[in-house]
mmCIF file of C-alpha atoms and ligand atoms in Angstrom:
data_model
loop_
_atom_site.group_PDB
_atom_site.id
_atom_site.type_symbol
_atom_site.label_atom_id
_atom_site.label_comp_id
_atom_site.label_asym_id
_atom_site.label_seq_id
_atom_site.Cartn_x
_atom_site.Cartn_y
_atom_site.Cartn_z
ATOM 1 C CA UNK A 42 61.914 29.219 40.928
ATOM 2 C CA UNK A 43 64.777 26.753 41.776
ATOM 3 C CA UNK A 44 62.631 23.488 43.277
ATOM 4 C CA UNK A 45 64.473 22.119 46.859
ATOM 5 C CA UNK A 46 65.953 19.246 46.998
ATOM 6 C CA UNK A 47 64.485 16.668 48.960
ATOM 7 C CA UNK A 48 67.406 15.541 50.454
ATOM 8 C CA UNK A 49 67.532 18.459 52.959
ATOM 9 C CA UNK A 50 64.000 17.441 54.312
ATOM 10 C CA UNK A 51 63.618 15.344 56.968
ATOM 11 C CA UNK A 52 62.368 11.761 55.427
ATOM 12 C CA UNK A 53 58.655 12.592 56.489
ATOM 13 C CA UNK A 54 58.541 15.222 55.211
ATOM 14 C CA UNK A 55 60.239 14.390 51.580
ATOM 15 C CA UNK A 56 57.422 11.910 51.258
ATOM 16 C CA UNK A 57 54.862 14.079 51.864
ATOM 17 C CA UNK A 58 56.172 16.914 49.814
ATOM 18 C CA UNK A 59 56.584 13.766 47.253
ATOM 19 C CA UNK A 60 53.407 13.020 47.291
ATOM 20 C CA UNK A 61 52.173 16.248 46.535
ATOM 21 C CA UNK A 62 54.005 16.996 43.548
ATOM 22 C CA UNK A 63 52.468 13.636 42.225
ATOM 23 C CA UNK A 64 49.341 14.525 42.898
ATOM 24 C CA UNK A 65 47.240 16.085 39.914
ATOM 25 C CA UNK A 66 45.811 18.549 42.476
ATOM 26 C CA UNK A 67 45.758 19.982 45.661
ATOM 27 C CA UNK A 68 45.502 17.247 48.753
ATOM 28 C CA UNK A 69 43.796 18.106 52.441
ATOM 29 C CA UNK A 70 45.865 16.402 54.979
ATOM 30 C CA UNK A 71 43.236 13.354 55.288
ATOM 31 C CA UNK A 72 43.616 12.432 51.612
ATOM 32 C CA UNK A 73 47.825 12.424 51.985
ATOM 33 C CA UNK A 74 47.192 10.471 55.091
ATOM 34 C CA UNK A 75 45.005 7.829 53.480
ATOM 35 C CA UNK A 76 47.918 7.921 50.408
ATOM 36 C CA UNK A 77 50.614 6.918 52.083
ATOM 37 C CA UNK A 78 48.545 4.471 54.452
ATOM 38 C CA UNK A 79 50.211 0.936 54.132
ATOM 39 C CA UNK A 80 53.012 2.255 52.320
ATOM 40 C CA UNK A 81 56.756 3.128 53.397
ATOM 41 C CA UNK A 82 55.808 6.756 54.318
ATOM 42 C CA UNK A 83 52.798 5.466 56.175
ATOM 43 C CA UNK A 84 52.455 8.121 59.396
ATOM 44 C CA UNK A 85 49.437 9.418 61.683
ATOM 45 C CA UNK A 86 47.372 12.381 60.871
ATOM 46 C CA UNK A 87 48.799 14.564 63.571
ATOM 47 C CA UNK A 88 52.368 14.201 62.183
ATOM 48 C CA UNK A 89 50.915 14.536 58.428
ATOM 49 C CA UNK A 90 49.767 18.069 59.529
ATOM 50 C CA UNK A 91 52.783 19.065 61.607
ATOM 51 C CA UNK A 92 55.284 18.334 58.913
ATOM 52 C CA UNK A 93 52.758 19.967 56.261
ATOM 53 C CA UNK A 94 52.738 22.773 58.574
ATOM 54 C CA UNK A 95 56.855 22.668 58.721
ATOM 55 C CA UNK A 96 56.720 22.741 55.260
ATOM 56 C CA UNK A 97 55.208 26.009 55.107
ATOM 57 C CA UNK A 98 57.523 27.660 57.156
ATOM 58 C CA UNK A 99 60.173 26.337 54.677
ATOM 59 C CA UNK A 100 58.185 28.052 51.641
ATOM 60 C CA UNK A 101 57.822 24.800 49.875
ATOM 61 C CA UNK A 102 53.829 23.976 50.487
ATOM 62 C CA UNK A 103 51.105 26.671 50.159
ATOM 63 C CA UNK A 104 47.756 26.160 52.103
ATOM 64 C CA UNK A 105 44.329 27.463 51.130
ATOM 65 C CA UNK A 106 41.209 27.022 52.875
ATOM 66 C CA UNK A 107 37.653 26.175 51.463
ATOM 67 C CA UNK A 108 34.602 28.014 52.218
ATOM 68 C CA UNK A 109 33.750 24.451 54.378
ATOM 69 C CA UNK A 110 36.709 25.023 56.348
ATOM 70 C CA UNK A 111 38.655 22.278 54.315
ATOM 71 C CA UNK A 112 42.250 23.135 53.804
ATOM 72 C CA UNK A 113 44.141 21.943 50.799
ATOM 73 C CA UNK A 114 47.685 21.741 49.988
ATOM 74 C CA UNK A 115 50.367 22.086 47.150
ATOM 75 C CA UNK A 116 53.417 22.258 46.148
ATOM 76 C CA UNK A 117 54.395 26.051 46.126
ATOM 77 C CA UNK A 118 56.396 25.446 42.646
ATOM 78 C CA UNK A 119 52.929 24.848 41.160
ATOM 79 C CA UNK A 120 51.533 28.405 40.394
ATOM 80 C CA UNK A 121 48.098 27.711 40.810
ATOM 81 C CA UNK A 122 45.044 29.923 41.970
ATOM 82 C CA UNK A 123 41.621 29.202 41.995
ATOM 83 C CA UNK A 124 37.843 30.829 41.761
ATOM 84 C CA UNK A 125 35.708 29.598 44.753
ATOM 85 C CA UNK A 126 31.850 29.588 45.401
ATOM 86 C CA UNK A 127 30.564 30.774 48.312
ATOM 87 C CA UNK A 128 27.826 29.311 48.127
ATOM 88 C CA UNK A 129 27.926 25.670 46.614
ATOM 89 C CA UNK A 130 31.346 25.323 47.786
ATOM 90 C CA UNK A 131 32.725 24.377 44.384
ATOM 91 C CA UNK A 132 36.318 25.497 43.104
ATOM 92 C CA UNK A 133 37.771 25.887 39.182
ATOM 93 C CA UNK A 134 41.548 26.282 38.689
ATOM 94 C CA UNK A 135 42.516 29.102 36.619
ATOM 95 C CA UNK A 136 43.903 28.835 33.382
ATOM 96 C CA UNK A 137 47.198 30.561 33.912
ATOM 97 C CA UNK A 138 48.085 32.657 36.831
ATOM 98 C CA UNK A 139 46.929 36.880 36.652
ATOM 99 C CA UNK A 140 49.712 37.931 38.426
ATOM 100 C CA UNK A 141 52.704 35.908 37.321
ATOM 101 C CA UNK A 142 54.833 38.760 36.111
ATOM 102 C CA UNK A 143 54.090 41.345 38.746
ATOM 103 C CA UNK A 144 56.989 43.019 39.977
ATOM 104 C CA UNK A 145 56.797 43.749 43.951
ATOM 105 C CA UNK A 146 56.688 47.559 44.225
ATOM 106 C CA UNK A 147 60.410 49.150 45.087
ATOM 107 C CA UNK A 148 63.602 47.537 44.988
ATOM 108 C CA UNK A 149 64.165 47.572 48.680
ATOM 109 C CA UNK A 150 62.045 45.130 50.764
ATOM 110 C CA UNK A 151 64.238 45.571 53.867
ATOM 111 C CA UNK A 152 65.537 42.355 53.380
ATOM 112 C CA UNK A 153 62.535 40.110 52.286
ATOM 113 C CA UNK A 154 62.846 37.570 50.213
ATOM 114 C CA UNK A 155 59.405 36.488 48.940
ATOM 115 C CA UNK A 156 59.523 32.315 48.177
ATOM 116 C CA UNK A 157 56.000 32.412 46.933
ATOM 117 C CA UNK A 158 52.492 34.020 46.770
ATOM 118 C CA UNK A 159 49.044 33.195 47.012
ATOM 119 C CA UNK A 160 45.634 34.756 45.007
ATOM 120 C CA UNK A 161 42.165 33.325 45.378
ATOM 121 C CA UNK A 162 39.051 34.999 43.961
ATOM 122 C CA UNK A 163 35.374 34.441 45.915
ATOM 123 C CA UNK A 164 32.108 34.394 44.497
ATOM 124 C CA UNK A 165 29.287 32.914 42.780
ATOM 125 C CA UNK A 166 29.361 30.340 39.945
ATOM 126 C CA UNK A 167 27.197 30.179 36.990
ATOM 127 C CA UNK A 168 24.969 27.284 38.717
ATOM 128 C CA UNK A 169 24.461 29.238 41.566
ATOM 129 C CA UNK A 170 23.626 32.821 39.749
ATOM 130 C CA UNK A 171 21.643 31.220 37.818
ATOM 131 C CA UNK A 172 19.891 29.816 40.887
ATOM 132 C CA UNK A 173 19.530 33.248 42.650
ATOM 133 C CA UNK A 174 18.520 35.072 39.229
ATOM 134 C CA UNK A 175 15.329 32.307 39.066
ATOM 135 C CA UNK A 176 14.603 32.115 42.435
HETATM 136 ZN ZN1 ZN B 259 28.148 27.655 43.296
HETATM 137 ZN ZN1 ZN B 260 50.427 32.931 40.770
#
């Protein structure tokens, strides 16, 4: 997947997507907020989520939400997915991604073009099984 160049973004959003991609994981809005507090790209958290928001739409930041109602957010070039808890709330990145080379059924899509996907798995982890199999 070809990465967009910033230079078609407006300048908020370049930093933001910026940040992202230099971040070692995923970011909620609050933590890119406190990030570029003080800095050049320094902005409120309303306009942190409606450009994060506007970069969804442009297929260049995925969004997933934690069981807490958190939402985090990465670049959509990263091909990431993750195993949740429901119950503790903790979340483990895969190793690779399961579905990388899956071919969307059919060669006509009436005119979709997919930009990106997303995969999350939900369940218990090994601290909490082991909790429920002991207590
Ligand atoms: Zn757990
Ligand atoms: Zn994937």
């Amino acid at each position: 997947m070809q990465a967009p160049s910033p230079s078609d973004l407006a300048p908020r959003q370049a930093s933001l997507l910026a940040e992202l991609r230099h971040a070692e994981g995923e970011l909620s809005g609050q933590e890119l907020h406190a990030r570029l507090r003080g800095g050049p790209g320094a902005m409120g958290l309303a306009t942190v989520y409606r450009h994060l928001r506007q970069l969804q739409q442009r297929g260049l930041v995925r969004c997933r939400h934690l069981p807490s109602g958190e939402a985090l957010y990465a670049p959509t070039e990263r091909d990431e997915h993750h195993l949740t808890c429901v119950d503790c709330g903790s979340t483990v990145r895969l190793p690779n991604c399961p579905v990388h080379d899956l071919r969307l059924p059919g060669e006509d899509l009436g005119g979709f073009l997919p930009m990106y996907h997303t995969l999350e798995f939900f369940g218990l982890c090994g601290q909490c099984r082991g909790d429920r199999t002991s207590g």
